[in-house]
CSV table of C-alpha atoms in Angstrom, one decimal:
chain,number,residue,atom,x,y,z
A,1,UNK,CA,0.0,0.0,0.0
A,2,UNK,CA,2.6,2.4,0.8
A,3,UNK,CA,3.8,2.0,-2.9
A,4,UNK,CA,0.6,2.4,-4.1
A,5,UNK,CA,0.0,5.9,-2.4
A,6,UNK,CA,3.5,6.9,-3.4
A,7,UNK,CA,2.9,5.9,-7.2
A,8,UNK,CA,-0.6,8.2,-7.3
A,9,UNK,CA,1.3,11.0,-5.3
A,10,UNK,CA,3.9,10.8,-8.1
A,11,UNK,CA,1.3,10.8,-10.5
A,12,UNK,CA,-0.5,13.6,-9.2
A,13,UNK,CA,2.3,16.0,-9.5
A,14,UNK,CA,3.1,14.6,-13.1
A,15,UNK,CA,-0.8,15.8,-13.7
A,16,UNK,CA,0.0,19.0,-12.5
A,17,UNK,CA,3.2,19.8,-14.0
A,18,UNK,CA,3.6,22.0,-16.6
A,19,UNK,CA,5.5,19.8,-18.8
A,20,UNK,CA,3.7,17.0,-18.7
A,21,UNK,CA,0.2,17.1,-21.1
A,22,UNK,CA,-2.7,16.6,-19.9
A,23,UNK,CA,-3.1,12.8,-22.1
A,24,UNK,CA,0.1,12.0,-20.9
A,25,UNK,CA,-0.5,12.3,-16.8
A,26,UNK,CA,-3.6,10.3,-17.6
A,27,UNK,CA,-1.8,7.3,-19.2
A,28,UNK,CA,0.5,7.2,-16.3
A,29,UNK,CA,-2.4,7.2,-14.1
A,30,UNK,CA,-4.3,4.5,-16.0
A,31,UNK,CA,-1.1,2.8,-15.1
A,32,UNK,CA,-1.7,2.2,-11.7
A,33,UNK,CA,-5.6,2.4,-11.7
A,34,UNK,CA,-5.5,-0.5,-13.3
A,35,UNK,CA,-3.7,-3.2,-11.2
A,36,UNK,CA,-4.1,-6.1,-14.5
A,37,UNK,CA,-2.3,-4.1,-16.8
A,38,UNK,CA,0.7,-6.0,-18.3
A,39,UNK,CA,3.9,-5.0,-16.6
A,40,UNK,CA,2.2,-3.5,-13.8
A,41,UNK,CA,4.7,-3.8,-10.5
A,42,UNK,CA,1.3,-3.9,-8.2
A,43,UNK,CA,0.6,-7.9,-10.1
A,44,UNK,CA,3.1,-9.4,-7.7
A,45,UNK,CA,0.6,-8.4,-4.4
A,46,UNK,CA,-2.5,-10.7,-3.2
A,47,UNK,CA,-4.3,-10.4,-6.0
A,48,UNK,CA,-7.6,-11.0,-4.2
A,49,UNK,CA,-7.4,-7.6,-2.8
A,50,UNK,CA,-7.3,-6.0,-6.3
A,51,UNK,CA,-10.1,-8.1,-7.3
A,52,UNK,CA,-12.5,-7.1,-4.0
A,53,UNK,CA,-11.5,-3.8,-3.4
A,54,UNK,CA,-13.5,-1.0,-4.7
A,55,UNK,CA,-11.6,1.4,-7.2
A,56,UNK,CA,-10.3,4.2,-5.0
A,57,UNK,CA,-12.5,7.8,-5.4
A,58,UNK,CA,-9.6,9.7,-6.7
A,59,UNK,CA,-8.7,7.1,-9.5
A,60,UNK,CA,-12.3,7.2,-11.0
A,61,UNK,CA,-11.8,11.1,-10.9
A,62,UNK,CA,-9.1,10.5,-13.1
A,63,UNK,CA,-11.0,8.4,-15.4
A,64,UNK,CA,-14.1,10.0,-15.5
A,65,UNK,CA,-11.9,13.2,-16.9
A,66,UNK,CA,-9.7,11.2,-19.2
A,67,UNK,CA,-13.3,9.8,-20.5
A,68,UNK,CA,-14.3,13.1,-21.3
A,69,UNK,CA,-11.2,14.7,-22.7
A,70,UNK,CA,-10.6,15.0,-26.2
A,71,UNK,CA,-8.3,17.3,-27.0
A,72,UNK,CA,-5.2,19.7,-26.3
A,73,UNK,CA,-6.7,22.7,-24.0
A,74,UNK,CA,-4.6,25.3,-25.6
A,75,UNK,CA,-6.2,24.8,-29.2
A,76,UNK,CA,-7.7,27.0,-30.6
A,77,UNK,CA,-4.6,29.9,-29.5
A,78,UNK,CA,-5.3,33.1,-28.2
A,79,UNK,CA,-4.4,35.0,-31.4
A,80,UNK,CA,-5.2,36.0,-35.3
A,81,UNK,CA,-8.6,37.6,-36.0
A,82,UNK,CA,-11.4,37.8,-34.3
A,83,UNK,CA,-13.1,35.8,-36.7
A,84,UNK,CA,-10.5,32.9,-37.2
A,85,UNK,CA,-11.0,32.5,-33.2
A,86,UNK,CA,-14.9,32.3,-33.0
A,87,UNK,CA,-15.0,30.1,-36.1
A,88,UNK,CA,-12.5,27.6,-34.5
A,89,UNK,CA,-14.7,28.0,-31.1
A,90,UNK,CA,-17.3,26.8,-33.2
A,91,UNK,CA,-15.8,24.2,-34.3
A,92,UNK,CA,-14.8,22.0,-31.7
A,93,UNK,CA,-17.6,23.7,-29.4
A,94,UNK,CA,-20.5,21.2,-30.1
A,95,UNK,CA,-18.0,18.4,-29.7
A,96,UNK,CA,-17.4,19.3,-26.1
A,97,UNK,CA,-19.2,17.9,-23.1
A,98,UNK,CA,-20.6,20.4,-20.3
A,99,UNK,CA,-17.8,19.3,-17.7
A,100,UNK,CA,-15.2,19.8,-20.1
A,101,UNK,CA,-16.5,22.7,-22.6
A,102,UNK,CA,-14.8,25.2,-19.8
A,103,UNK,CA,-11.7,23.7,-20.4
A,104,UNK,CA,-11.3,25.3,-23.8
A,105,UNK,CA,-14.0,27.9,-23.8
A,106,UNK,CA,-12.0,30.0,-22.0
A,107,UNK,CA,-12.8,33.9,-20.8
A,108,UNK,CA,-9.3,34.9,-22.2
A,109,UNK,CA,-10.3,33.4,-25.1
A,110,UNK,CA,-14.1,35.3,-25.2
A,111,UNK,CA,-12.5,38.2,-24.5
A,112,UNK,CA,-10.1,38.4,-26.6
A,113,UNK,CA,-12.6,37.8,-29.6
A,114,UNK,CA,-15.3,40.4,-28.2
A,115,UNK,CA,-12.7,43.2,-28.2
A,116,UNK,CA,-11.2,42.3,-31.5
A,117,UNK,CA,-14.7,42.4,-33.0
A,118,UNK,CA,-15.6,44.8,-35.6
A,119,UNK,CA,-17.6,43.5,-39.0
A,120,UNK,CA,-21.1,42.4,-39.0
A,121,UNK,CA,-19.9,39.2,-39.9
A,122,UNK,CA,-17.9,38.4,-37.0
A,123,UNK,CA,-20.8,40.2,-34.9
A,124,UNK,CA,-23.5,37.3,-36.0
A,125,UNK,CA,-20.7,34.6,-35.1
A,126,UNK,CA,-20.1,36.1,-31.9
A,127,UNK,CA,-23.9,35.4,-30.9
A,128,UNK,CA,-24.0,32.0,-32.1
A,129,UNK,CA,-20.4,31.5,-30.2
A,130,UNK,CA,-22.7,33.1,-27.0
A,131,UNK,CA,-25.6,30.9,-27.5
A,132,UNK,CA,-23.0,27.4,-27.8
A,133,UNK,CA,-21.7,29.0,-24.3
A,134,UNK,CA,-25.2,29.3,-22.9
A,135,UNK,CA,-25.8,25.9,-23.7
A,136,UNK,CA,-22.2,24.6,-22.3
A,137,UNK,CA,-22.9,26.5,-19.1
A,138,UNK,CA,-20.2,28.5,-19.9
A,139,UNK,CA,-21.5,31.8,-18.5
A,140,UNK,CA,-19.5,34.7,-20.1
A,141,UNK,CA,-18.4,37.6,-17.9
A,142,UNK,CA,-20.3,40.8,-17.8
A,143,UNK,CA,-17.6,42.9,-20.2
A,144,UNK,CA,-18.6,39.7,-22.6
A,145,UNK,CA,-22.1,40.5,-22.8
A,146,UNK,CA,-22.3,44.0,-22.7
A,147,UNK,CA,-19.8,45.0,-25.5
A,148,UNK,CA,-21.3,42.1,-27.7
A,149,UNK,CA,-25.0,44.1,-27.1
A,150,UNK,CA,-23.2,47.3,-27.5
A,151,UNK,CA,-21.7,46.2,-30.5
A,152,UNK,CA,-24.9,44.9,-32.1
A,153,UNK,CA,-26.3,48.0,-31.4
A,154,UNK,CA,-24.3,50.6,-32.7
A,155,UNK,CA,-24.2,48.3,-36.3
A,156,UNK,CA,-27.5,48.5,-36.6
A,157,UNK,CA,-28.2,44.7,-35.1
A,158,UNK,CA,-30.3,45.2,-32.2
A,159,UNK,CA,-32.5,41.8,-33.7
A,160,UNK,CA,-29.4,39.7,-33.6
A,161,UNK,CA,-29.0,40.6,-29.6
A,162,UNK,CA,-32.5,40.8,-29.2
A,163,UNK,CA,-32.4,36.9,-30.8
A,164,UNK,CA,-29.7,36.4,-28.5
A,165,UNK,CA,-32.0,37.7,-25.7
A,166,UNK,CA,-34.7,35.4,-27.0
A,167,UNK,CA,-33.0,32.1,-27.6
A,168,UNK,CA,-30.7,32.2,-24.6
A,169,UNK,CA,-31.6,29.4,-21.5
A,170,UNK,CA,-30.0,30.6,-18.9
A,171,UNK,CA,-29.5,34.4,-19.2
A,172,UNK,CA,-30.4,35.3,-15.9
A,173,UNK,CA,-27.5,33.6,-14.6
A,174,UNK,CA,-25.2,36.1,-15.7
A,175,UNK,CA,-27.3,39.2,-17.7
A,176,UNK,CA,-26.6,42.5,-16.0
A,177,UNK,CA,-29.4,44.6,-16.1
A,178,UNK,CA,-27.8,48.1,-17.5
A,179,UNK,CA,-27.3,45.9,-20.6
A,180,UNK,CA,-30.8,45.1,-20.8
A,181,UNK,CA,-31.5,48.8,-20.5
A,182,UNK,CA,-29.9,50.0,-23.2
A,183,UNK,CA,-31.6,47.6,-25.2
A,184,UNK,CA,-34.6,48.5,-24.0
A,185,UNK,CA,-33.9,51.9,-24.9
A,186,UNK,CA,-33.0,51.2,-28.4
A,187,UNK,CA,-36.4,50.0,-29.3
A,188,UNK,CA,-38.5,53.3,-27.2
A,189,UNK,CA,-36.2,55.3,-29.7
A,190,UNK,CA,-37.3,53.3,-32.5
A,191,UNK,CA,-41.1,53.7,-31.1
A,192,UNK,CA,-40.7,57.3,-31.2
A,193,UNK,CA,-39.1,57.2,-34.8
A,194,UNK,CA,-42.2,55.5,-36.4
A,195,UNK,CA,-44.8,58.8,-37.0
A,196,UNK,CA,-47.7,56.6,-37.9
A,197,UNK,CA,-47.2,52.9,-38.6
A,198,UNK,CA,-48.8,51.9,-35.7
A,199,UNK,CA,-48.1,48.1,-36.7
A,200,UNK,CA,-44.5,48.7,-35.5
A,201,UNK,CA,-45.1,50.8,-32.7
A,202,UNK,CA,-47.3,47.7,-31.2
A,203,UNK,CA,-44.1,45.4,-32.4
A,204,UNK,CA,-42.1,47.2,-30.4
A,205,UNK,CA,-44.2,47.7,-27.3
A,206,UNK,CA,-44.7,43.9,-27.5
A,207,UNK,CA,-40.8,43.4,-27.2
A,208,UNK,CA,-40.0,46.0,-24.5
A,209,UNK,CA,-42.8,44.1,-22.1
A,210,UNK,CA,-41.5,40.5,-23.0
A,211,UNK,CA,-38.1,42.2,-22.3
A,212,UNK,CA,-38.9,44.0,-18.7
A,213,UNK,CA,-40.7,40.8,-17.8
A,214,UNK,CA,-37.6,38.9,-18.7
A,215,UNK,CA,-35.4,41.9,-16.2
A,216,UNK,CA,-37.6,40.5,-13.4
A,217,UNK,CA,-35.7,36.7,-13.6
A,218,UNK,CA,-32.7,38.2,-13.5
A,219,UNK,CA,-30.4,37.3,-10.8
A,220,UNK,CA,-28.3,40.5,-11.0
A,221,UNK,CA,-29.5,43.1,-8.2
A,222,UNK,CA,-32.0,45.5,-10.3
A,223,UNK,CA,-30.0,48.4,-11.0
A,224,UNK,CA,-30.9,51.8,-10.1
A,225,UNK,CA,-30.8,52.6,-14.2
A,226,UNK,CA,-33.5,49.9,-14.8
A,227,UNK,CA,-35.9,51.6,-12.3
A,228,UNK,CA,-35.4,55.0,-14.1
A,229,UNK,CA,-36.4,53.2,-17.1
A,230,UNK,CA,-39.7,52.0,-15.4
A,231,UNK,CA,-40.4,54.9,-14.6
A,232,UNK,CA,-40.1,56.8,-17.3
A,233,UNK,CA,-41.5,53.9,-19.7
A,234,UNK,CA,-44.9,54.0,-17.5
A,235,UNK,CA,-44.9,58.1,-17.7
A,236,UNK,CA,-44.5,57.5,-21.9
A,237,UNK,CA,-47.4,55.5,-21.6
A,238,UNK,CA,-49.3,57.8,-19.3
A,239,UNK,CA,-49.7,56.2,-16.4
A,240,UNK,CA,-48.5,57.9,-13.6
A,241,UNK,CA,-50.2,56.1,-11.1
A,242,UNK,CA,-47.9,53.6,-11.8
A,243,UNK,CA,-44.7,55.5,-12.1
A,244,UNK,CA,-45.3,57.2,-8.5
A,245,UNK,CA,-45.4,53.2,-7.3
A,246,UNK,CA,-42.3,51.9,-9.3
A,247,UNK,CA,-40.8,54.5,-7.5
A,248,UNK,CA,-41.6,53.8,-4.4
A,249,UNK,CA,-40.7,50.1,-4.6
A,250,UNK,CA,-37.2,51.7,-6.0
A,251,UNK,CA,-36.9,54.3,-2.9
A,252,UNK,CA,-37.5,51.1,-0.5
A,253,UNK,CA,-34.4,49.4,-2.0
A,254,UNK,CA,-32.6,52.5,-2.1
A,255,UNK,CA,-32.1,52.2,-5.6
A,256,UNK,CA,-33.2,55.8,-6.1
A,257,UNK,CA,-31.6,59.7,-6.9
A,258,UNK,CA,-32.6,63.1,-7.4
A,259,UNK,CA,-32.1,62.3,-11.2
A,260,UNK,CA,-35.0,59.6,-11.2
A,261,UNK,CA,-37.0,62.0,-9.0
A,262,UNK,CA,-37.3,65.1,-11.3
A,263,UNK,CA,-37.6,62.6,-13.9
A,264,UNK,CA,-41.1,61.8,-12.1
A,265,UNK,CA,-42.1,65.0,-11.0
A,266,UNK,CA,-42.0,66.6,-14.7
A,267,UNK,CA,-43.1,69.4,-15.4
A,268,UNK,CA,-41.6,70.7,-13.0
A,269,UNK,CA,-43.4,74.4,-13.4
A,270,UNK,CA,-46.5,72.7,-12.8
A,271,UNK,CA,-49.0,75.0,-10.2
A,272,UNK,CA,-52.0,72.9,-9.9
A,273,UNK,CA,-49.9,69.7,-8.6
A,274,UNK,CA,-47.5,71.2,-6.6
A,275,UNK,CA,-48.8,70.0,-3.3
A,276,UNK,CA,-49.0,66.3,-4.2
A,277,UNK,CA,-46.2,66.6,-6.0
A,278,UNK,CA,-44.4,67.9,-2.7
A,279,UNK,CA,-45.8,64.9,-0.9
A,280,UNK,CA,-44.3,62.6,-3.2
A,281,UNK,CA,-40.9,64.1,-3.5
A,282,UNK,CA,-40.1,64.6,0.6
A,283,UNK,CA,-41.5,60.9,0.6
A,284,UNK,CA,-38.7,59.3,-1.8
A,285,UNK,CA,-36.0,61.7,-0.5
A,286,UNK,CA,-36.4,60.1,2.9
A,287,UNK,CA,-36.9,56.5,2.2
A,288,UNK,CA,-34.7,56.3,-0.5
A,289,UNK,CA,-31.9,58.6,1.1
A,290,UNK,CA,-31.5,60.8,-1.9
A,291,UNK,CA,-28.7,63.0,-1.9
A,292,UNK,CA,-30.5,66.5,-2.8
A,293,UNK,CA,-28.5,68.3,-6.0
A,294,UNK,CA,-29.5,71.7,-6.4
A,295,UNK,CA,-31.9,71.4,-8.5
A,296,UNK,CA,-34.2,69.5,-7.0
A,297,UNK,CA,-33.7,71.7,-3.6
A,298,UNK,CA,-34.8,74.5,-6.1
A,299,UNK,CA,-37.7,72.1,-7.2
A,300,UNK,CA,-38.7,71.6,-3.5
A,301,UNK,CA,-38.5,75.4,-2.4
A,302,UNK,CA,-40.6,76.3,-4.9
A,303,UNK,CA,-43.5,73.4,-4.8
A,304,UNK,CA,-43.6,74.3,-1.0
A,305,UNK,CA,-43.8,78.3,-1.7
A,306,UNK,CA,-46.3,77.7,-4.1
A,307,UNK,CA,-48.3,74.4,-2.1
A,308,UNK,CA,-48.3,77.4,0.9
A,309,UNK,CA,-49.3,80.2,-2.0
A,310,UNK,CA,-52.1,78.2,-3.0
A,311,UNK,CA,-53.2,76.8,0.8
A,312,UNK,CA,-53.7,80.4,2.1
A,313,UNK,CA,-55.1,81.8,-1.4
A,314,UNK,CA,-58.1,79.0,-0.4
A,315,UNK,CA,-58.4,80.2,3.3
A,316,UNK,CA,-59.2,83.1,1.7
A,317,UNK,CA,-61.2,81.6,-0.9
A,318,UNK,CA,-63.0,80.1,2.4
A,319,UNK,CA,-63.3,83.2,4.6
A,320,UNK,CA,-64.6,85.4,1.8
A,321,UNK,CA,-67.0,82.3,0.9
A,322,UNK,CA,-68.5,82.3,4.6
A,323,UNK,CA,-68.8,86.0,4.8
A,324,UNK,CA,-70.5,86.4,2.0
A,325,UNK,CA,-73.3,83.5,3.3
A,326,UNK,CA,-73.3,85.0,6.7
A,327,UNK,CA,-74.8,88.5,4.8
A,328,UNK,CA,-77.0,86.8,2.7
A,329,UNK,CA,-78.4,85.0,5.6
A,330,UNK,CA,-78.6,88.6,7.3
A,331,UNK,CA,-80.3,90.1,4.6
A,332,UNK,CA,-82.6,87.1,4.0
A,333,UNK,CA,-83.6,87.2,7.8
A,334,UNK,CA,-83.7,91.3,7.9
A,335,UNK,CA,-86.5,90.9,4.9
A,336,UNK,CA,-88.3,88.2,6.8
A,337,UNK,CA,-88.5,90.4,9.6
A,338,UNK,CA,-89.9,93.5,7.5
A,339,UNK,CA,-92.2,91.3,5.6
A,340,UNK,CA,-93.7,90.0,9.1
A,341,UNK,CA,-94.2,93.8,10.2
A,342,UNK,CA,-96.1,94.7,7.8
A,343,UNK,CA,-98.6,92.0,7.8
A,344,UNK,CA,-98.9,92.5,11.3
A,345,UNK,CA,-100.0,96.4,10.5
């Protein structure tokens, strides 16, 4: 036995050396994983114990990973175009088994392919590179994802990520939000560019709520950016109702600022609101903690100068109101009086 442990400890460190392959240090630890392989030093022990004893945990390791290897790890090379590297990613991609697709689907290797990315062409290979990664479990890092969606966007492909969006399994594993935003964005600006085809404008309206309902899986912390967007998405549609709640749910998790706030409140230089208005803004600045910028102390100031304007312009309103019904109740009661004079004369 103490041969045996000293033959796995030498081939552990042959595994792990950097000169050794990785098909190599298996071979040598097939070697002793099998005790009935021919010139095999561990034949001349009992061999009842070899043919009892349950293969040790670390040796079926081994072979379980020699099993599902198929290849050198450094190929393809981190180098060339852009294009050379996804298409050879592609390649062997679809050969590779989940426990081993990490092994060669590398981040360096993403990386180094998003930022050397710049025709349409490589764009459209890069989303079915991201959609073989998806499906590999290989969940790319956030600078991944959000220059591929920037990049799509600014080439005029915002429906290859938004098929990316689609077809993806397990984007809210690794989605940040503010990339989700900004695609989100893209299609409200394309809303707003269609003047009267109303067929697109429902298109598009039909994406953006697939998209925010897709936001709510996500398993990134909602940003503070996607709750501006809320709000400002349910103002564009006209319900403010709902925009005063979104941010209220935002102010709770403190995913609020004086930005989003004025954002709500516009127009700003409206009279006949001011008071609710005033209600609504001291409410998010203290549960949300919002740092006041100077305009929205300006903002405040004013809705409570004109909120106090407006309270004491109706006292008024009231005063004069009841002093006018107290006189015509005295005049009413003085001509009751004369009336009842004279028909007593």
């Amino acid at each position: 036995m103490p041969s045996l442990c000293a033959s796995i400890s030498s081939s552990r460190r042959t595994l792990f050396s950097s000169k050794c392959t990785y098909s190599v240090a298996c071979r040598h630890i097939n070697q002793y994983a099998n005790p009935y392989m021919s010139g095999n030093p561990l034949m001349s022990c009992n061999d009842r114990f070899y043919r009892t004893s349950k293969p040790q945990p670390i040796l079926a390791m081994y072979a379980m990973q020699r099993r599902s290897f198929v290849g050198n790890v450094e190929y393809p090379k981190i180098g060339g175009t852009s294009l050379d590297l996804t298409k050879n990613m592609l390649k062997i991609g679809p050969l590779l088994s989940i426990p081993t697709a990490p092994l060669y689907l590398t981040k360096p290797k993403l990386e180094y392919a998003i930022t050397h990315m710049k025709t349409q062409e490589e764009i459209q290979h890069m989303q079915e590179l991201l959609l073989l990664c998806d499906a590999k479990c290989v969940y790319p890092s956030t600078y991944v994802i959000g220059t591929f969606i920037n990049s799509c966007l600014r080439n005029d492909l915002a429906d290859t990520a938004l098929q990316f969006l689609q077809q993806a399994r397990f984007l809210a594993k690794y989605l940040p939000g503010q990339s989700l935003v900004r695609v989100l964005r893209h299609y409200v600006k394309l809303i707003e560019e269609c003047d009267e085809d109303e067929a697109k404008k429902e298109q598009y309206e039909t994406i953006i709520d697939e998209l925010m309902a897709q936001m709510d899986t996500l398993e990134f912390p909602i940003s503070m950016k996607y709750y501006q967007f809320k709000i400002e998405n349910a103002k564009r549609r006209g319900d403010t109702q709902r925009a005063i709640q979104i941010a209220k749910e935002a102010a709770d998790e403190k995913a609020i600022n004086a930005y989003t706030i004025l954002k709500l409140l516009e127009p700003l230089d409206e009279a006949e609101n001011a008071g609710k208005k005033l209600q609504v803004a001291k409410y998010l600045v203290s549960k949300g903690d919002v740092f006041l910028n100077e305009k929205l102390e300006i903002f405040l100031q004013s809705a409570s100068t004109q909120d106090q304007n407006l309270s004491s312009s109706k006292g008024q309103t009231t005063t004069e109101k009841m002093s006018a019904e107290i006189r015509r109740r005295q005049k009413e009661n003085q001509a009751s009086k004369t009336t009842f004079t004279e028909s007593t004369d």
